[in-house]
Amino acid sequence: MKRTRLPLERAVGTPQQKSLPKLRLSTLALAAAVTFGFASPDALALALGRVQVQSALGEPLRAQIDVPEITPEEVSSLKADIASPQTFRNAGLEFSPALGNDNITLQRRPDGSHFLQLASDRPINEPFVDVILEAAWTSGRVQREFTMLFDPPSLREPQAPLQAQVTPRT
């Protein structure tokens, strides 16, 4: 048997280099940069923010969902609705019958920000309701789950106090 001398780099106990060649690493970085550079900004434009519940337990649903970033094209084509009962079942959530007759409209505040106004004519009799909202516009679609909490009317912040008029006796 003939012995062959190994190069010093392959000697026993010598750590092996495990770095990628520089050309391959720079090609990978370039490919990632190009991929992220061509991502469609329209697909990521619409976002749904927090929900603000305005109704109390036993009252019809009134809530607002912030839409923090929306383009004029999305404003003109946005359609939002509560998901189907099947979508709720697929997500492991219970569909509330109070959501069956809802009205969702896109509104604009005086400061220019937009929000979705949710309204229903049926009273909410559960302390919390899970909602899956589906929004679609010309260049995309988004689905988001919210949990709305309803306080009893006695725990709501009081309205402005009523002031009684007192007529002095003479």
PDB file of C-alpha atoms in Angstrom:
ATOM      1  CA  MET A   1       0.000   0.000   0.000  1.00  0.00           C
ATOM      2  CA  LYS A   2       1.335   3.359  -1.003  1.00  0.00           C
ATOM      3  CA  ARG A   3       1.068   6.331   1.322  1.00  0.00           C
ATOM      4  CA  THR A   4       0.070   9.643  -0.095  1.00  0.00           C
ATOM      5  CA  ARG A   5       0.947  12.836   1.644  1.00  0.00           C
ATOM      6  CA  LEU A   6      -2.033  15.029   2.301  1.00  0.00           C
ATOM      7  CA  PRO A   7      -1.848  18.782   2.060  1.00  0.00           C
ATOM      8  CA  LEU A   8      -1.417  20.563   5.381  1.00  0.00           C
ATOM      9  CA  GLU A   9      -5.034  21.868   5.250  1.00  0.00           C
ATOM     10  CA  ARG A  10      -6.349  18.279   5.328  1.00  0.00           C
ATOM     11  CA  ALA A  11      -4.232  17.114   8.238  1.00  0.00           C
ATOM     12  CA  VAL A  12      -5.949  15.553  11.251  1.00  0.00           C
ATOM     13  CA  GLY A  13      -7.049  18.168  13.798  1.00  0.00           C
ATOM     14  CA  THR A  14      -6.977  21.047  11.346  1.00  0.00           C
ATOM     15  CA  PRO A  15     -10.306  22.966  11.342  1.00  0.00           C
ATOM     16  CA  GLN A  16     -12.093  22.946   8.029  1.00  0.00           C
ATOM     17  CA  GLN A  17     -13.252  26.154   6.402  1.00  0.00           C
ATOM     18  CA  LYS A  18     -17.020  26.294   6.058  1.00  0.00           C
ATOM     19  CA  SER A  19     -17.536  29.681   4.446  1.00  0.00           C
ATOM     20  CA  LEU A  20     -19.369  30.200   1.188  1.00  0.00           C
ATOM     21  CA  PRO A  21     -17.425  31.534  -1.729  1.00  0.00           C
ATOM     22  CA  LYS A  22     -17.715  35.310  -1.965  1.00  0.00           C
ATOM     23  CA  LEU A  23     -19.220  35.202  -5.446  1.00  0.00           C
ATOM     24  CA  ARG A  24     -22.021  32.867  -4.370  1.00  0.00           C
ATOM     25  CA  LEU A  25     -22.835  34.991  -1.299  1.00  0.00           C
ATOM     26  CA  SER A  26     -23.006  38.209  -3.305  1.00  0.00           C
ATOM     27  CA  THR A  27     -25.224  36.539  -5.932  1.00  0.00           C
ATOM     28  CA  LEU A  28     -27.617  35.428  -3.197  1.00  0.00           C
ATOM     29  CA  ALA A  29     -27.705  38.941  -1.706  1.00  0.00           C
ATOM     30  CA  LEU A  30     -28.353  40.438  -5.143  1.00  0.00           C
ATOM     31  CA  ALA A  31     -31.189  37.996  -5.819  1.00  0.00           C
ATOM     32  CA  ALA A  32     -32.817  38.833  -2.481  1.00  0.00           C
ATOM     33  CA  ALA A  33     -32.522  42.577  -3.108  1.00  0.00           C
ATOM     34  CA  VAL A  34     -34.087  42.251  -6.557  1.00  0.00           C
ATOM     35  CA  THR A  35     -36.920  40.098  -5.213  1.00  0.00           C
ATOM     36  CA  PHE A  36     -37.790  42.570  -2.460  1.00  0.00           C
ATOM     37  CA  GLY A  37     -37.357  45.494  -4.843  1.00  0.00           C
ATOM     38  CA  PHE A  38     -39.993  44.148  -7.223  1.00  0.00           C
ATOM     39  CA  ALA A  39     -42.564  43.404  -4.496  1.00  0.00           C
ATOM     40  CA  SER A  40     -45.848  45.039  -5.383  1.00  0.00           C
ATOM     41  CA  PRO A  41     -46.569  48.005  -3.102  1.00  0.00           C
ATOM     42  CA  ASP A  42     -50.293  47.706  -3.928  1.00  0.00           C
ATOM     43  CA  ALA A  43     -50.489  44.261  -2.360  1.00  0.00           C
ATOM     44  CA  LEU A  44     -49.120  45.609   0.911  1.00  0.00           C
ATOM     45  CA  ALA A  45     -50.838  49.009   0.925  1.00  0.00           C
ATOM     46  CA  LEU A  46     -54.136  48.453   2.768  1.00  0.00           C
ATOM     47  CA  ALA A  47     -53.957  47.721   6.463  1.00  0.00           C
ATOM     48  CA  LEU A  48     -56.680  47.342   9.055  1.00  0.00           C
ATOM     49  CA  GLY A  49     -55.946  48.871  12.440  1.00  0.00           C
ATOM     50  CA  ARG A  50     -57.539  48.592  15.853  1.00  0.00           C
ATOM     51  CA  VAL A  51     -61.241  48.279  16.540  1.00  0.00           C
ATOM     52  CA  GLN A  52     -63.142  50.743  18.719  1.00  0.00           C
ATOM     53  CA  VAL A  53     -66.413  49.395  20.090  1.00  0.00           C
ATOM     54  CA  GLN A  54     -68.966  52.158  20.652  1.00  0.00           C
ATOM     55  CA  SER A  55     -71.950  50.122  21.796  1.00  0.00           C
ATOM     56  CA  ALA A  56     -72.672  48.398  25.069  1.00  0.00           C
ATOM     57  CA  LEU A  57     -74.020  44.964  25.881  1.00  0.00           C
ATOM     58  CA  GLY A  58     -77.657  44.666  24.769  1.00  0.00           C
ATOM     59  CA  GLU A  59     -77.344  47.444  22.183  1.00  0.00           C
ATOM     60  CA  PRO A  60     -77.043  47.142  18.398  1.00  0.00           C
ATOM     61  CA  LEU A  61     -73.485  46.856  17.112  1.00  0.00           C
ATOM     62  CA  ARG A  62     -71.628  50.105  16.506  1.00  0.00           C
ATOM     63  CA  ALA A  63     -67.871  49.879  16.009  1.00  0.00           C
ATOM     64  CA  GLN A  64     -65.088  51.514  14.025  1.00  0.00           C
ATOM     65  CA  ILE A  65     -62.025  49.843  12.536  1.00  0.00           C
ATOM     66  CA  ASP A  66     -59.163  52.151  11.650  1.00  0.00           C
ATOM     67  CA  VAL A  67     -57.761  52.032   8.113  1.00  0.00           C
ATOM     68  CA  PRO A  68     -54.410  53.774   8.668  1.00  0.00           C
ATOM     69  CA  GLU A  69     -53.012  53.552   5.128  1.00  0.00           C
ATOM     70  CA  ILE A  70     -55.283  53.698   2.101  1.00  0.00           C
ATOM     71  CA  THR A  71     -54.753  55.033  -1.409  1.00  0.00           C
ATOM     72  CA  PRO A  72     -57.392  56.899  -3.458  1.00  0.00           C
ATOM     73  CA  GLU A  73     -57.729  53.836  -5.724  1.00  0.00           C
ATOM     74  CA  GLU A  74     -58.454  51.638  -2.694  1.00  0.00           C
ATOM     75  CA  VAL A  75     -60.981  54.164  -1.379  1.00  0.00           C
ATOM     76  CA  SER A  76     -62.934  54.013  -4.629  1.00  0.00           C
ATOM     77  CA  SER A  77     -62.941  50.213  -4.925  1.00  0.00           C
ATOM     78  CA  LEU A  78     -62.943  48.939  -1.316  1.00  0.00           C
ATOM     79  CA  LYS A  79     -65.639  46.438  -0.379  1.00  0.00           C
ATOM     80  CA  ALA A  80     -65.694  45.077   3.170  1.00  0.00           C
ATOM     81  CA  ASP A  81     -67.968  42.478   4.718  1.00  0.00           C
ATOM     82  CA  ILE A  82     -68.176  39.959   7.531  1.00  0.00           C
ATOM     83  CA  ALA A  83     -66.860  36.548   6.482  1.00  0.00           C
ATOM     84  CA  SER A  84     -69.209  33.653   5.864  1.00  0.00           C
ATOM     85  CA  PRO A  85     -70.215  31.310   8.693  1.00  0.00           C
ATOM     86  CA  GLN A  86     -68.102  28.609   6.979  1.00  0.00           C
ATOM     87  CA  THR A  87     -65.006  30.818   7.285  1.00  0.00           C
ATOM     88  CA  PHE A  88     -65.723  31.198  11.007  1.00  0.00           C
ATOM     89  CA  ARG A  89     -66.026  27.406  11.396  1.00  0.00           C
ATOM     90  CA  ASN A  90     -62.763  26.883   9.493  1.00  0.00           C
ATOM     91  CA  ALA A  91     -61.042  29.301  11.889  1.00  0.00           C
ATOM     92  CA  GLY A  92     -62.527  27.528  14.926  1.00  0.00           C
ATOM     93  CA  LEU A  93     -64.720  30.506  15.861  1.00  0.00           C
ATOM     94  CA  GLU A  94     -68.422  30.808  16.542  1.00  0.00           C
ATOM     95  CA  PHE A  95     -70.456  32.944  14.139  1.00  0.00           C
ATOM     96  CA  SER A  96     -72.722  35.337  16.025  1.00  0.00           C
ATOM     97  CA  PRO A  97     -76.238  35.689  14.567  1.00  0.00           C
ATOM     98  CA  ALA A  98     -76.092  39.401  15.461  1.00  0.00           C
ATOM     99  CA  LEU A  99     -73.531  39.804  12.664  1.00  0.00           C
ATOM    100  CA  GLY A 100     -75.924  38.451  10.032  1.00  0.00           C
ATOM    101  CA  ASN A 101     -77.526  41.812   9.204  1.00  0.00           C
ATOM    102  CA  ASP A 102     -74.556  44.146   9.328  1.00  0.00           C
ATOM    103  CA  ASN A 103     -73.673  47.258   7.393  1.00  0.00           C
ATOM    104  CA  ILE A 104     -70.025  48.185   6.770  1.00  0.00           C
ATOM    105  CA  THR A 105     -69.143  51.521   5.203  1.00  0.00           C
ATOM    106  CA  LEU A 106     -65.870  53.356   4.653  1.00  0.00           C
ATOM    107  CA  GLN A 107     -65.950  56.749   6.401  1.00  0.00           C
ATOM    108  CA  ARG A 108     -63.553  59.684   6.636  1.00  0.00           C
ATOM    109  CA  ARG A 109     -62.816  61.640   9.787  1.00  0.00           C
ATOM    110  CA  PRO A 110     -62.336  65.434   9.775  1.00  0.00           C
ATOM    111  CA  ASP A 111     -58.569  64.905  10.167  1.00  0.00           C
ATOM    112  CA  GLY A 112     -58.507  62.941   6.866  1.00  0.00           C
ATOM    113  CA  SER A 113     -58.047  59.455   8.326  1.00  0.00           C
ATOM    114  CA  HIS A 114     -60.346  56.652   7.206  1.00  0.00           C
ATOM    115  CA  PHE A 115     -62.218  53.992   9.135  1.00  0.00           C
ATOM    116  CA  LEU A 116     -64.740  51.234   8.532  1.00  0.00           C
ATOM    117  CA  GLN A 117     -68.047  51.824  10.338  1.00  0.00           C
ATOM    118  CA  LEU A 118     -69.730  48.582  11.435  1.00  0.00           C
ATOM    119  CA  ALA A 119     -73.409  48.769  12.311  1.00  0.00           C
ATOM    120  CA  SER A 120     -76.124  46.199  12.917  1.00  0.00           C
ATOM    121  CA  ASP A 121     -79.767  46.483  13.881  1.00  0.00           C
ATOM    122  CA  ARG A 122     -79.640  43.409  16.148  1.00  0.00           C
ATOM    123  CA  PRO A 123     -78.558  43.797  19.788  1.00  0.00           C
ATOM    124  CA  ILE A 124     -75.365  42.135  20.970  1.00  0.00           C
ATOM    125  CA  ASN A 125     -76.118  39.941  23.993  1.00  0.00           C
ATOM    126  CA  GLU A 126     -72.698  38.321  24.416  1.00  0.00           C
ATOM    127  CA  PRO A 127     -69.849  40.013  26.354  1.00  0.00           C
ATOM    128  CA  PHE A 128     -67.479  39.407  23.427  1.00  0.00           C
ATOM    129  CA  VAL A 129     -67.937  38.638  19.752  1.00  0.00           C
ATOM    130  CA  ASP A 130     -65.307  37.341  17.340  1.00  0.00           C
ATOM    131  CA  VAL A 131     -65.438  38.942  13.896  1.00  0.00           C
ATOM    132  CA  ILE A 132     -63.627  37.975  10.720  1.00  0.00           C
ATOM    133  CA  LEU A 133     -63.616  40.906   8.339  1.00  0.00           C
ATOM    134  CA  GLU A 134     -62.863  40.443   4.654  1.00  0.00           C
ATOM    135  CA  ALA A 135     -61.865  43.490   2.623  1.00  0.00           C
ATOM    136  CA  ALA A 136     -61.251  43.458  -1.129  1.00  0.00           C
ATOM    137  CA  TRP A 137     -60.215  46.152  -3.592  1.00  0.00           C
ATOM    138  CA  THR A 138     -59.077  46.176  -7.216  1.00  0.00           C
ATOM    139  CA  SER A 139     -55.506  45.057  -6.530  1.00  0.00           C
ATOM    140  CA  GLY A 140     -55.806  42.878  -3.450  1.00  0.00           C
ATOM    141  CA  ARG A 141     -57.673  41.453  -0.530  1.00  0.00           C
ATOM    142  CA  VAL A 142     -57.159  41.091   3.206  1.00  0.00           C
ATOM    143  CA  GLN A 143     -58.847  39.032   5.907  1.00  0.00           C
ATOM    144  CA  ARG A 144     -58.481  39.932   9.573  1.00  0.00           C
ATOM    145  CA  GLU A 145     -59.886  38.590  12.839  1.00  0.00           C
ATOM    146  CA  PHE A 146     -61.046  40.919  15.629  1.00  0.00           C
ATOM    147  CA  THR A 147     -62.465  40.287  19.082  1.00  0.00           C
ATOM    148  CA  MET A 148     -64.923  42.943  20.201  1.00  0.00           C
ATOM    149  CA  LEU A 149     -65.641  43.342  23.914  1.00  0.00           C
ATOM    150  CA  PHE A 150     -68.983  44.747  25.090  1.00  0.00           C
ATOM    151  CA  ASP A 151     -69.298  46.282  28.533  1.00  0.00           C
ATOM    152  CA  PRO A 152     -72.599  46.334  30.387  1.00  0.00           C
ATOM    153  CA  PRO A 153     -74.361  49.702  30.059  1.00  0.00           C
ATOM    154  CA  SER A 154     -73.733  50.410  33.761  1.00  0.00           C
ATOM    155  CA  LEU A 155     -69.923  50.285  33.224  1.00  0.00           C
ATOM    156  CA  ARG A 156     -69.842  52.609  30.233  1.00  0.00           C
ATOM    157  CA  GLU A 157     -68.378  56.043  30.596  1.00  0.00           C
ATOM    158  CA  PRO A 158     -71.169  58.406  31.485  1.00  0.00           C
ATOM    159  CA  GLN A 159     -72.314  60.948  28.955  1.00  0.00           C
ATOM    160  CA  ALA A 160     -71.970  64.633  29.761  1.00  0.00           C
ATOM    161  CA  PRO A 161     -73.863  65.264  32.981  1.00  0.00           C
ATOM    162  CA  LEU A 162     -77.258  66.832  32.660  1.00  0.00           C
ATOM    163  CA  GLN A 163     -77.542  70.253  34.146  1.00  0.00           C
ATOM    164  CA  ALA A 164     -80.813  71.198  35.698  1.00  0.00           C
ATOM    165  CA  GLN A 165     -82.074  74.682  35.382  1.00  0.00           C
ATOM    166  CA  VAL A 166     -82.876  76.200  38.721  1.00  0.00           C
ATOM    167  CA  THR A 167     -85.252  79.105  38.882  1.00  0.00           C
ATOM    168  CA  PRO A 168     -84.804  81.194  42.002  1.00  0.00           C
ATOM    169  CA  ARG A 169     -87.823  81.709  44.241  1.00  0.00           C
ATOM    170  CA  THR A 170     -88.878  85.215  44.888  1.00  0.00           C
TER     171      THR A 170
END
